[in-house]
Short mmCIF file of C-alpha atoms in Angstrom, two decimals:
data_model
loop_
_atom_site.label_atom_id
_atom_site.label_comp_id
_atom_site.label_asym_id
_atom_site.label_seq_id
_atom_site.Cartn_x
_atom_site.Cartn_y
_atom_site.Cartn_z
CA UNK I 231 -13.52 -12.41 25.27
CA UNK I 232 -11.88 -9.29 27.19
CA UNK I 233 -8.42 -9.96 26.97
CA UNK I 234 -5.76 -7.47 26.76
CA UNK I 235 -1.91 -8.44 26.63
CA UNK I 236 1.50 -6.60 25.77
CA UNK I 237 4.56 -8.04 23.90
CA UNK I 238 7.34 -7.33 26.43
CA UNK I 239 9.66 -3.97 25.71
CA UNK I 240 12.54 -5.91 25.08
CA UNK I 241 14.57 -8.88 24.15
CA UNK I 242 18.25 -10.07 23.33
CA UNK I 243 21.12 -7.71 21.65
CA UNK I 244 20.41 -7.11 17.91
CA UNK I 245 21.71 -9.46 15.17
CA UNK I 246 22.66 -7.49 11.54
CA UNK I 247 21.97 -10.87 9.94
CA UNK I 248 18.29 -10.93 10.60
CA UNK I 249 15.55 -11.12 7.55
CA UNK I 250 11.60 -10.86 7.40
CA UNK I 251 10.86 -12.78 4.35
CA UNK I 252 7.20 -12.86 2.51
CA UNK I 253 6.88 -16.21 0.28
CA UNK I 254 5.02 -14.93 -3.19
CA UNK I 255 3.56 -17.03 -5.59
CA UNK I 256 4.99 -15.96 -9.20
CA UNK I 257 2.17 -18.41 -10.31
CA UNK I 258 -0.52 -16.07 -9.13
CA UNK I 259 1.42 -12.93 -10.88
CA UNK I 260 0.14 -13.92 -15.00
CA UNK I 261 -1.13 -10.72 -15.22
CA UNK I 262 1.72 -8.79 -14.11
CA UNK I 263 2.94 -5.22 -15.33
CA UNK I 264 6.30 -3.88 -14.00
CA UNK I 265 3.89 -1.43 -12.39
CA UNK I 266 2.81 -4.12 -10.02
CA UNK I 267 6.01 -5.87 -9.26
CA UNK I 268 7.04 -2.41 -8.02
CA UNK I 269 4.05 -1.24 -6.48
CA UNK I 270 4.70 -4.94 -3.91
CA UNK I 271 7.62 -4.24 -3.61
CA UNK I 272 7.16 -0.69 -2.52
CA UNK I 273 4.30 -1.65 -0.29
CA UNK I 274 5.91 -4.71 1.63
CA UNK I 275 9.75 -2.78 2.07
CA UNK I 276 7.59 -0.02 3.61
CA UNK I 277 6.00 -2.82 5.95
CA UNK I 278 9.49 -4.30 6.98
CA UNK I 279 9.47 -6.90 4.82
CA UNK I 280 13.08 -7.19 3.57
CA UNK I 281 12.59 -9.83 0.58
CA UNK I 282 10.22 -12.17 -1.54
CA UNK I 283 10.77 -15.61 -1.75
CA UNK I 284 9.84 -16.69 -5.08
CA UNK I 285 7.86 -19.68 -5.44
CA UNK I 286 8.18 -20.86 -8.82
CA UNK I 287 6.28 -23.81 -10.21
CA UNK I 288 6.08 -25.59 -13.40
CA UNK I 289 3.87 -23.35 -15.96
CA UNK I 290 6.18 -21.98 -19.07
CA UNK I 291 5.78 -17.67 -18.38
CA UNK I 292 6.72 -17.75 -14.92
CA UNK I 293 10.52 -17.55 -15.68
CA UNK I 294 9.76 -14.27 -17.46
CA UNK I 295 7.81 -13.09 -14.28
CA UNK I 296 10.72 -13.94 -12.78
CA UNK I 297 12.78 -11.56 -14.63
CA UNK I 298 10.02 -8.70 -13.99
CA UNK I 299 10.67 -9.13 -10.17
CA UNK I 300 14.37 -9.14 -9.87
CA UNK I 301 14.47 -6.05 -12.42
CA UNK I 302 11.51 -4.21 -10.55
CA UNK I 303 13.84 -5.08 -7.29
CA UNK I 304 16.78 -3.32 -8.97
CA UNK I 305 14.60 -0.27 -10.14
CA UNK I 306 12.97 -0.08 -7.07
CA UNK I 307 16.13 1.17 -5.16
CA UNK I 308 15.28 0.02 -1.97
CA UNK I 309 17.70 -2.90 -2.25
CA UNK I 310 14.81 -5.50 -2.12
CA UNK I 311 15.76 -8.96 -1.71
CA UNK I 312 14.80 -11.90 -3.60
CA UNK I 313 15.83 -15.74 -3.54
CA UNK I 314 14.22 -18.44 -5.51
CA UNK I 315 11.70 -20.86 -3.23
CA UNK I 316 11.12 -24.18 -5.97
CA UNK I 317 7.64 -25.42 -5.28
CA UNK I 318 8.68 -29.47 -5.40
CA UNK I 319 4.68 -30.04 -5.39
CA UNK I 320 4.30 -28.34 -8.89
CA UNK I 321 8.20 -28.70 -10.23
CA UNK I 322 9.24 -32.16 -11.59
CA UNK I 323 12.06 -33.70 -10.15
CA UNK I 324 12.89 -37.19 -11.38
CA UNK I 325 15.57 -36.63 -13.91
CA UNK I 326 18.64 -35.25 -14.20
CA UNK I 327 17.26 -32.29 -16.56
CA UNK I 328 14.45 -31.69 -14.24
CA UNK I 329 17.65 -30.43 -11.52
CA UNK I 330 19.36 -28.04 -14.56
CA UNK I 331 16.12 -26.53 -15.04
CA UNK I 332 16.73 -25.17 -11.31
CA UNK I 333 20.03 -24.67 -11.50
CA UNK I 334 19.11 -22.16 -14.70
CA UNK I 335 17.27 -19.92 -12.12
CA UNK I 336 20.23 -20.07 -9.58
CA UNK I 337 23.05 -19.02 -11.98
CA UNK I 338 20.69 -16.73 -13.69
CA UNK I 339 20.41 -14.19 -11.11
CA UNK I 340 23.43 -15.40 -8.93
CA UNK I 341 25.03 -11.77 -9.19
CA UNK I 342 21.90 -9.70 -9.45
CA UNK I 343 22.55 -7.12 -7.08
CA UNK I 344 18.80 -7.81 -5.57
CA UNK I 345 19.81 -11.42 -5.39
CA UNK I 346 19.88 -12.73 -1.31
CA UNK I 347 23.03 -13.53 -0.66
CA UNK I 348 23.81 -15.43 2.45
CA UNK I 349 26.75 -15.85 4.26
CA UNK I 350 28.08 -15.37 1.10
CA UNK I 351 25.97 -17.76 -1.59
CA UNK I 352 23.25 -17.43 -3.31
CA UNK I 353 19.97 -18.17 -0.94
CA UNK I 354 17.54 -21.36 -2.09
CA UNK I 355 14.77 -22.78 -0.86
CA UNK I 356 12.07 -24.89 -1.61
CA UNK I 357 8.33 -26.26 -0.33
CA UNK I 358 8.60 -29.68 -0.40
CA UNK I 359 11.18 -32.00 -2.12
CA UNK I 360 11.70 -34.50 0.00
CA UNK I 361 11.02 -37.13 -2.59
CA UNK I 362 12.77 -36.05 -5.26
CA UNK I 363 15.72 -37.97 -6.79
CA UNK I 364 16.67 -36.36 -10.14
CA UNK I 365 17.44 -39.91 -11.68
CA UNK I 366 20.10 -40.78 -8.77
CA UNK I 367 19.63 -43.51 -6.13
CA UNK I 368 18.35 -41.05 -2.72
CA UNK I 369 16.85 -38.18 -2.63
CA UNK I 370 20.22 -36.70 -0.53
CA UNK I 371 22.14 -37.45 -3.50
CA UNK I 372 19.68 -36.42 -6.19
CA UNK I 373 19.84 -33.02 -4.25
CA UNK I 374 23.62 -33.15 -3.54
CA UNK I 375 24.98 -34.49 -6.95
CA UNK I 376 22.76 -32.69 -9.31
CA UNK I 377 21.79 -29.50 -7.59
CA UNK I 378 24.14 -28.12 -4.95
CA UNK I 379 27.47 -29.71 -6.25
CA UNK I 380 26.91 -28.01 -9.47
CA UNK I 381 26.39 -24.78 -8.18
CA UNK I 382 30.28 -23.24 -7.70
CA UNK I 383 32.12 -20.22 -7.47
CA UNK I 384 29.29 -17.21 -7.34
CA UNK I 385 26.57 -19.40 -8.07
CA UNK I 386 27.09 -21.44 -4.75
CA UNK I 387 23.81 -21.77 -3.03
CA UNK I 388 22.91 -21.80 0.57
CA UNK I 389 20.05 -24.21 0.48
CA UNK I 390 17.43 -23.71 3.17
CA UNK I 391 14.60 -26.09 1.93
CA UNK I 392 11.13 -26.73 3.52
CA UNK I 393 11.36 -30.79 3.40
CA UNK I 394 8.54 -32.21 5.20
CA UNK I 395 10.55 -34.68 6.88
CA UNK I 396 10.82 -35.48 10.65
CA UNK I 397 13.41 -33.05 12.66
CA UNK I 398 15.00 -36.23 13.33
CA UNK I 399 15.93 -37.43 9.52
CA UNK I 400 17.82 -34.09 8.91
CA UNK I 401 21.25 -35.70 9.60
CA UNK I 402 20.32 -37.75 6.50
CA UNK I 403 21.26 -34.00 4.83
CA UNK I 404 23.91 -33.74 5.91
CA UNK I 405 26.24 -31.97 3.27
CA UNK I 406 22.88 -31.33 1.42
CA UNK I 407 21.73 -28.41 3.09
CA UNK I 408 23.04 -25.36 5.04
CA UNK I 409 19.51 -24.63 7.30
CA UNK I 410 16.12 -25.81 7.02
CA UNK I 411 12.58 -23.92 6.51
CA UNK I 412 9.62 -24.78 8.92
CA UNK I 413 6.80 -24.17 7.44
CA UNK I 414 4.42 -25.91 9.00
CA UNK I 415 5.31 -23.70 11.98
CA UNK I 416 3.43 -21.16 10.83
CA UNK I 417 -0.08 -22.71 12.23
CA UNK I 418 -1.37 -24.81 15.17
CA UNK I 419 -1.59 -27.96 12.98
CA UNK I 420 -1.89 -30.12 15.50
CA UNK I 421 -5.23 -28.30 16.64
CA UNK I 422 -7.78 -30.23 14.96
CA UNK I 423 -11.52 -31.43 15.82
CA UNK I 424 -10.57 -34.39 17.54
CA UNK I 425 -7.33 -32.75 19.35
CA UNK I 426 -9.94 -29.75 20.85
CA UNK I 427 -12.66 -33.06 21.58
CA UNK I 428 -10.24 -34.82 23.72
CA UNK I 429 -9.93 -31.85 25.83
CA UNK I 430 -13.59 -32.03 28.62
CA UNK I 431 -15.96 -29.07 27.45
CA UNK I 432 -14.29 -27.17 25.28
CA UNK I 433 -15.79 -27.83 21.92
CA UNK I 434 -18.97 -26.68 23.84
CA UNK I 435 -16.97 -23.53 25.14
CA UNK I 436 -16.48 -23.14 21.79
CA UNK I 437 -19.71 -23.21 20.71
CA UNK I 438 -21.18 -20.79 23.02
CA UNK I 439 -18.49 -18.32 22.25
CA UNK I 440 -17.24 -18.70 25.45
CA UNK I 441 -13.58 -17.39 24.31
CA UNK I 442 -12.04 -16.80 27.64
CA UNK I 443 -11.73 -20.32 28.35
CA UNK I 444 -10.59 -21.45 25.03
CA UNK I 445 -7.91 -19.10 24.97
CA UNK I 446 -6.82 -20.20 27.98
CA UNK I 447 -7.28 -23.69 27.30
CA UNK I 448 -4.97 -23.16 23.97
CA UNK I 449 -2.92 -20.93 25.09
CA UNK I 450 0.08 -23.69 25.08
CA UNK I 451 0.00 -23.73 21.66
CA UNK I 452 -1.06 -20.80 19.51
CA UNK I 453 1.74 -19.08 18.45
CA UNK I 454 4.05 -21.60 20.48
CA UNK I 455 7.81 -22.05 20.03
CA UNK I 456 7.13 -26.01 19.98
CA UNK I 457 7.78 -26.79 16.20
CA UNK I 458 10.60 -24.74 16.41
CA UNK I 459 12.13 -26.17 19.05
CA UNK I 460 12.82 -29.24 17.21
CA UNK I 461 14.33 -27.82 14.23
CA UNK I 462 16.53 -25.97 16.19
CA UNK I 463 17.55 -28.72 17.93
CA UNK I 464 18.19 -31.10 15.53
CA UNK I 465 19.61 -28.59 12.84
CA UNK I 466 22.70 -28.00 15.83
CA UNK I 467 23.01 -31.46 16.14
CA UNK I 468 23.90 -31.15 12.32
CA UNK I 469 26.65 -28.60 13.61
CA UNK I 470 28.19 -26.03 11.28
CA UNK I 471 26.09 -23.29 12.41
CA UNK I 472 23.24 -24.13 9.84
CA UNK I 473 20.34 -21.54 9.50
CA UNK I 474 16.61 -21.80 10.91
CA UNK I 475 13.88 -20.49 8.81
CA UNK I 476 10.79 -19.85 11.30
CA UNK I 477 7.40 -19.62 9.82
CA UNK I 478 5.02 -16.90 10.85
CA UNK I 479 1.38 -16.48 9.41
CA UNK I 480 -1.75 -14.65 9.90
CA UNK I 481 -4.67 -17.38 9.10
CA UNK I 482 -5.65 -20.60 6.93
CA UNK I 483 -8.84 -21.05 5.49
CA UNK I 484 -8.94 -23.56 1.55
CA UNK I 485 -11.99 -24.16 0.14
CA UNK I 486 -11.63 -26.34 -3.22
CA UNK I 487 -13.81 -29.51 -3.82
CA UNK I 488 -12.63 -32.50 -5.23
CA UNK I 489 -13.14 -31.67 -9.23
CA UNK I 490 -10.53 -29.22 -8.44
CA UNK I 491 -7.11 -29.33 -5.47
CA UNK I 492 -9.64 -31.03 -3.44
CA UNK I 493 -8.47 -28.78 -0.22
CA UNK I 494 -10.88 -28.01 2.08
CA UNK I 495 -9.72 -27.10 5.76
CA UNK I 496 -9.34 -24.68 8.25
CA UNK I 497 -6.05 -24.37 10.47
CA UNK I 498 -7.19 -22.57 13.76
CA UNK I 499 -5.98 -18.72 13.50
CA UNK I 500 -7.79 -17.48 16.45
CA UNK I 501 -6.18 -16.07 19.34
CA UNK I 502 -4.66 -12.91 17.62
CA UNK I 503 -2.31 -15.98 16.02
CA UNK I 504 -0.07 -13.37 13.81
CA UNK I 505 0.77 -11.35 17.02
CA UNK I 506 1.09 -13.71 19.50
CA UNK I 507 3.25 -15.87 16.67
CA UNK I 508 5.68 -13.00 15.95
CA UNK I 509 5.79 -12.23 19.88
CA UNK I 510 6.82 -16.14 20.26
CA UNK I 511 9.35 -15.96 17.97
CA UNK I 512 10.82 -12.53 19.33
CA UNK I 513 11.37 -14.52 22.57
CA UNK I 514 13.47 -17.09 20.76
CA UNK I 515 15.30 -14.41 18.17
CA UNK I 516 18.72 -15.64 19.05
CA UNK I 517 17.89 -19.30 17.59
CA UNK I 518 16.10 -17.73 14.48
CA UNK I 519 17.61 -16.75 11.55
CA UNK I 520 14.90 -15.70 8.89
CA UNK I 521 11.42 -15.04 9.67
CA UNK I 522 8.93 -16.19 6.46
CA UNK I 523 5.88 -14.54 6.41
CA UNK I 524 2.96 -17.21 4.91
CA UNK I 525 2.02 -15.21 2.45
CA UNK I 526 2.29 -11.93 0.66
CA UNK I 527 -0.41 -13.68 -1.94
CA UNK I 528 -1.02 -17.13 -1.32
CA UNK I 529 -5.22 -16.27 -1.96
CA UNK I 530 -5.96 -20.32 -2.59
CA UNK I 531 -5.07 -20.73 1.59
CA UNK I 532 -6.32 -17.15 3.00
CA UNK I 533 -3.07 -15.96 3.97
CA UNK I 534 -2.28 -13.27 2.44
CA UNK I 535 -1.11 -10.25 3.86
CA UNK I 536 -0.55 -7.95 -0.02
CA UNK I 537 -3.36 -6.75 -2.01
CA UNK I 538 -5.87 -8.78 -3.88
CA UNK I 539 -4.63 -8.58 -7.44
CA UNK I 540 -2.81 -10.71 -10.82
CA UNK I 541 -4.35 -13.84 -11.15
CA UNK I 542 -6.01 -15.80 -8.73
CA UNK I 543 -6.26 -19.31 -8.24
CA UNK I 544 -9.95 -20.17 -8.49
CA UNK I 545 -10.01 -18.56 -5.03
CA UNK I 546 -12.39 -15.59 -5.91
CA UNK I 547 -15.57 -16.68 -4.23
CA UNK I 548 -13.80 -16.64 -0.50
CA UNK I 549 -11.11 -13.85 -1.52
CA UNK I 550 -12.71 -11.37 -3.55
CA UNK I 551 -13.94 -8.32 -1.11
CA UNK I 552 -11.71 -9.37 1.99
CA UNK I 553 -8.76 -7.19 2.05
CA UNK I 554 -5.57 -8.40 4.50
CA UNK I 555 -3.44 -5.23 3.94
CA UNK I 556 -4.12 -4.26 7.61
CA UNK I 557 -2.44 -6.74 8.47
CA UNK I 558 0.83 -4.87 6.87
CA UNK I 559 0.46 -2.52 10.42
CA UNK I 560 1.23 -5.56 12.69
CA UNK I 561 4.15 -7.21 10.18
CA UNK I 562 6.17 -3.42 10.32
CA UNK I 563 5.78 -3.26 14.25
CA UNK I 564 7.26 -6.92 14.46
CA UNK I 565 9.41 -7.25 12.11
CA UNK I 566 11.55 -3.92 13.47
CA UNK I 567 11.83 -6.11 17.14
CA UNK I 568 12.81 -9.23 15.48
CA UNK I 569 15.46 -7.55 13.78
CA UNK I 570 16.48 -5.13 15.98
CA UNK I 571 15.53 -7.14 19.28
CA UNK I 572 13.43 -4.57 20.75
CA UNK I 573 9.82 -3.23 20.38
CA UNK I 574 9.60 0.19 18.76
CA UNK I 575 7.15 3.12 20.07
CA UNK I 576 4.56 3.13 18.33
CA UNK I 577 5.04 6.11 16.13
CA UNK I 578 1.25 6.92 15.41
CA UNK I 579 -2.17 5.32 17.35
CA UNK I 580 -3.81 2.29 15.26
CA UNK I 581 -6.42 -0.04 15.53
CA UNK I 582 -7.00 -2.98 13.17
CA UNK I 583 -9.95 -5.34 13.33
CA UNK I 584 -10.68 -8.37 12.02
CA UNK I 585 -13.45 -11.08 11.68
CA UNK I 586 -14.85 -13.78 9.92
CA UNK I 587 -18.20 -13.81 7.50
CA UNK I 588 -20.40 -16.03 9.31
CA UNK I 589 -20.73 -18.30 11.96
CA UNK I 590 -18.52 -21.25 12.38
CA UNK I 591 -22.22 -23.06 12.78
CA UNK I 592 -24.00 -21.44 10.22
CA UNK I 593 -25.04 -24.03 6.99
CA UNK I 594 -24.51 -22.72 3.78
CA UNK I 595 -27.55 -22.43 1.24
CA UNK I 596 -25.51 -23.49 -2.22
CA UNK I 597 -22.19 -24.86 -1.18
CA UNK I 598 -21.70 -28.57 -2.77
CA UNK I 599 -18.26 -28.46 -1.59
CA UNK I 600 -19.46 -28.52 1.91
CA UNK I 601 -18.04 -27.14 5.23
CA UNK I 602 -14.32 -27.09 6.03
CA UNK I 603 -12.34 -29.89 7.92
CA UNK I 604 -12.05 -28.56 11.80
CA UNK I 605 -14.99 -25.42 11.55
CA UNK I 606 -15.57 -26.58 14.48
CA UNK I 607 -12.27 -25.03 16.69
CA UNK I 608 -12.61 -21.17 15.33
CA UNK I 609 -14.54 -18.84 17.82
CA UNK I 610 -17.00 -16.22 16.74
CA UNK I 611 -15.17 -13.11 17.53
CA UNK I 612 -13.94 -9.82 16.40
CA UNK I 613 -10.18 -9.63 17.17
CA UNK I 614 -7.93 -6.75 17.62
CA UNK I 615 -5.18 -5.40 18.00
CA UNK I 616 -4.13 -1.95 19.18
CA UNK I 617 -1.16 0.25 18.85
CA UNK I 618 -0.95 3.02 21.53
CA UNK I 619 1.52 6.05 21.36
CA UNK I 620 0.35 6.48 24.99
CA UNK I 621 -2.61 5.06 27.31
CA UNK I 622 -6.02 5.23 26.01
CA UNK I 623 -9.72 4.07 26.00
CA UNK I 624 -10.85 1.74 23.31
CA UNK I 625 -14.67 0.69 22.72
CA UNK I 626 -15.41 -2.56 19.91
CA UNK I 627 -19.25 -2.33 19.24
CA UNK I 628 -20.89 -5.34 17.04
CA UNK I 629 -23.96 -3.40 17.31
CA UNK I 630 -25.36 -0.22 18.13
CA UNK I 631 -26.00 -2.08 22.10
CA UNK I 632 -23.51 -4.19 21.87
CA UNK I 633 -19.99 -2.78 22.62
CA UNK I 634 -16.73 -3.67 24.99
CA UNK I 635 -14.79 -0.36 26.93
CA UNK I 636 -10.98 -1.14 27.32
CA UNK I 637 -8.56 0.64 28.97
CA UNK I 638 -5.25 0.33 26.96
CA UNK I 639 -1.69 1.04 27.78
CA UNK I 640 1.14 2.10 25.48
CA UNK I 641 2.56 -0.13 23.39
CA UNK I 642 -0.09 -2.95 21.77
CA UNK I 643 -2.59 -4.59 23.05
CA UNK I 644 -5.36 -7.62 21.79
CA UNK I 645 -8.49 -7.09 22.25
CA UNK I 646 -11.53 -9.34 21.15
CA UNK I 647 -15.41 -8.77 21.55
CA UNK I 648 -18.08 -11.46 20.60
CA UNK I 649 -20.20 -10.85 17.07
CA UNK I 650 -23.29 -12.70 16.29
CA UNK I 651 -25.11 -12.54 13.49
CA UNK I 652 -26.20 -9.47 12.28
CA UNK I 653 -23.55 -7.96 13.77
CA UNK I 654 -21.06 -5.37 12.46
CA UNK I 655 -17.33 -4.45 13.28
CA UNK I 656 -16.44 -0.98 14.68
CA UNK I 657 -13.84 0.83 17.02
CA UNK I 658 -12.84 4.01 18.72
CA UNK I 659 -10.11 5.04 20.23
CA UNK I 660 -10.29 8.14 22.57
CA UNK I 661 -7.52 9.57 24.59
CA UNK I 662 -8.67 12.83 27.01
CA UNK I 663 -12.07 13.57 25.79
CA UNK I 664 -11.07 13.35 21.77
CA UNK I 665 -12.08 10.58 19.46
CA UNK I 666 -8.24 9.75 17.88
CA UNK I 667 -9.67 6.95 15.75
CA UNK I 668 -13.43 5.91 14.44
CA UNK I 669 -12.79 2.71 12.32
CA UNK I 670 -15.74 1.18 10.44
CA UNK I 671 -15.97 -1.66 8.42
CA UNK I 672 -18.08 -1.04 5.72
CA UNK I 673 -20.18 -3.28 3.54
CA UNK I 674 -19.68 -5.67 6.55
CA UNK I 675 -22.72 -7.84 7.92
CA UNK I 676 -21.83 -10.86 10.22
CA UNK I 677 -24.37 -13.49 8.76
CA UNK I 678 -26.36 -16.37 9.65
CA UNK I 679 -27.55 -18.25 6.45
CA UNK I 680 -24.56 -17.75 4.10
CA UNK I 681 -24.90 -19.34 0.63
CA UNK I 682 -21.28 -20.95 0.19
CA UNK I 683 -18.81 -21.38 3.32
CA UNK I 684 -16.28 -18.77 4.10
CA UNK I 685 -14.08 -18.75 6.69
CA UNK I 686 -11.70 -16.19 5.28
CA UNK I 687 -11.28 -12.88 7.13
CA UNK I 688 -11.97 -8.87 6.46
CA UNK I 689 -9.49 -7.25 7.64
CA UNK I 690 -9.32 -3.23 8.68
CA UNK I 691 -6.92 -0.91 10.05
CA UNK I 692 -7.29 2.67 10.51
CA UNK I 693 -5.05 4.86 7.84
#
């Protein structure tokens, strides 16, 4: 594909109350020092990233990893925010003690200076929860009576939870919750095998790379405003002015057999999805209150945008060697126009590449968990994206005779070349005869006969 777009140069008037969120999974941080609380936190308030939602979960030492983060926060000095995100899929939630064992967290850090605060309470949110009860007779009044009724004075909560619920159901919350989380926004979901079969041709387009259509045939729905149109909607039906968490992430990819989560799928992340995502959302900035980037470290689903380190989740054999920081380039250019509701000059000229392992066909030689749900929909490509201070010539080469010229203007661009097997990922960017930018991905081969399935991503920016 030889696509090039921009983002537009400008949007709506800016709104102080805006926040770029990363969700971070304390239970993948066992292993860590104060050094590497700080060194995240460092890294994503230099990206734009304004806060980590915590996702806590039920193991016994993540409270006291807890307590690392919010004091790294305060040591930091950068006035990084955090806010507890309860993970309702690992957290029990039938009794009343199960509720005071969240409420601990909340009142525990309620005045912390790096606590989120807003509109004046103490931020919350959770994934999942929409069956819990805490011993009482609905799940609205498990949540009201034994979590946010019991949470007064400073340790008041505004409770933004990610219940996977239909839009439609949320007036059953009402008096439960101030906003609602939408994760699932995040991704395409709805893109699966059968959705791409029912549409003539295009799983064969797909198959013989031929991008250009795809992307147009898809183009309705990566990245689209859709999902969120329905929380929106529904969350002012609620009145009160209650807050929208939007979901933006860079890719999905799970690859655990049944001995273990038995997860193994592919959401389709093609298409430049991070850009075009954070573009979409840009559009609709007025109706959005918090941006939640999916993930800083999530390694089990592929979406991490922070370095590979602590403790990973039995993720190693499609993580290990695939570094997402680039990605950190993309989330500071975005998350400055969502906030301040228009696009910033690029400051410096960058170029990051990314691309998958193998080919979507290819058949593993020692994989028993076999290939992912949906391989089918993802494109063999090397995507880009390009940052210009000012007009310039690009060139993506696979190969030494394969390669793609563009002719770039200001401001960013998405590029995307073909790459079969065998092939590598490079780029240049040249501006009046001089070579600004030679990026190379190293120790990167494109193969055909991988021995287990990955459809995780190597990502590379220049410096």
């Amino acid at each position: 594909m030889t696509t090039t777009s921009q983002a537009p140069t400008g949007t709506s008037s800016p709104v102080s109350s805006k926040y770029v969120i990363a969700h971070f999974m304390v239970g993948n941080s066992y292993p860590y020092t104060m050094d590497n609380w700080l060194a995240d936190i460092f890294l994503a308030h230099s990206s734009g990233i304004d806060g980590f939602a915590l996702n806590v979960g039920v193991d016994s030492w993540q409270p006291s990893q807890v307590a690392n983060a919010y004091q790294a926060a305060l040591q930091s000095g950068t006035g990084f925010k955090l806010f507890m995100s309860f993970d309702m899929s690992s957290l029990p939630c039938t009794t009343a003690s199960d509720a005071a064992n969240l409420r601990t967290y909340i009142t525990t850090y309620a005045t912390h200076p790096n606590q989120l605060l807003y509109n004046g309470r103490v931020m919350a949110s959770t994934f999942s929860g929409e069956t819990c009860t805490f011993g009482q007779g609905s799940v609205a009044s498990g949540w009201s009576t034994q979590f946010v009724q019991q949470l007064t004075g400073s340790s008041a909560v505004h409770f933004v939870p990610s219940f996977f619920v239909d839009p439609s159901q949320f007036n059953t919350y009402s008096g439960v919750i101030d906003g609602m989380f939408n994760w699932n926004s995040g991704w395409p979901i709805q893109v699966t095998t059968s959705y791409v079969s029912s549409i003539p041709g295009l799983l064969g387009d797909i198959a013989s790379g031929l991008s250009s259509t795809v992307s147009s045939a898809l183009s309705n729905v990566i990245g689209s405003t859709t999902p969120d149109d329905t929380y929106i909607s529904s969350l002012g039906a609620m009145g009160g002015g209650k807050t929208y968490m939007a979901a933006v992430s860079p890719w999905f990819f799970t690859h655990y057999g049944p001995s273990t989560y038995n997860k193994n799928w592919i959401y389709l992340s093609d298409d430049h999805l991070y850009a075009t995502r954070w573009e979409s959302l840009i559009t609709i900035r007025d109706q959005v209150d918090i941006v939640q980037i999916i993930s800083w470290n999530d390694f089990g689903e592929s979406h991490y945008i922070g370095p590979i380190e602590g403790a990973q989740p039995m993720s190693q054999a499609w993580v290990d060697g695939n570094d997402h920081t680039g990605w950190l380039n993309l989330t500071s250019y975005y998350a400055s126009a969502f906030k301040t509701g228009s696009y910033p000059t690029p400051a410096k000229d960058q170029l990051i590449m990314w691309s998958r392992p193998h080919a979507a066909s290819a058949s593993a030689s020692n994989d028993p968990v076999g290939k992912p749900t949906n391989y089918q929909i993802t494109s063999d490509n090397v995507w880009a994206v390009v940052l210009a201070t000012s007009p310039a010539t690009v060139v993506l080469s696979t190969s030494s005779s394969q390669s793609q010229t563009f002719n770039v203007p200001a401001g960013v661009s998405k590029l995307a070349v073909p790459i079969q097997p065998g092939g590598t990922m490079s780029g240049t960017l040249t501006r009046g005869g001089q070579t600004v930018i030679d990026l190379q991905a190293t120790d990167f081969t494109f193969e055909a006969n991988p021995t287990t399935y990955n459809f995780n991503v190597l990502v590379v920016a220049s410096p």
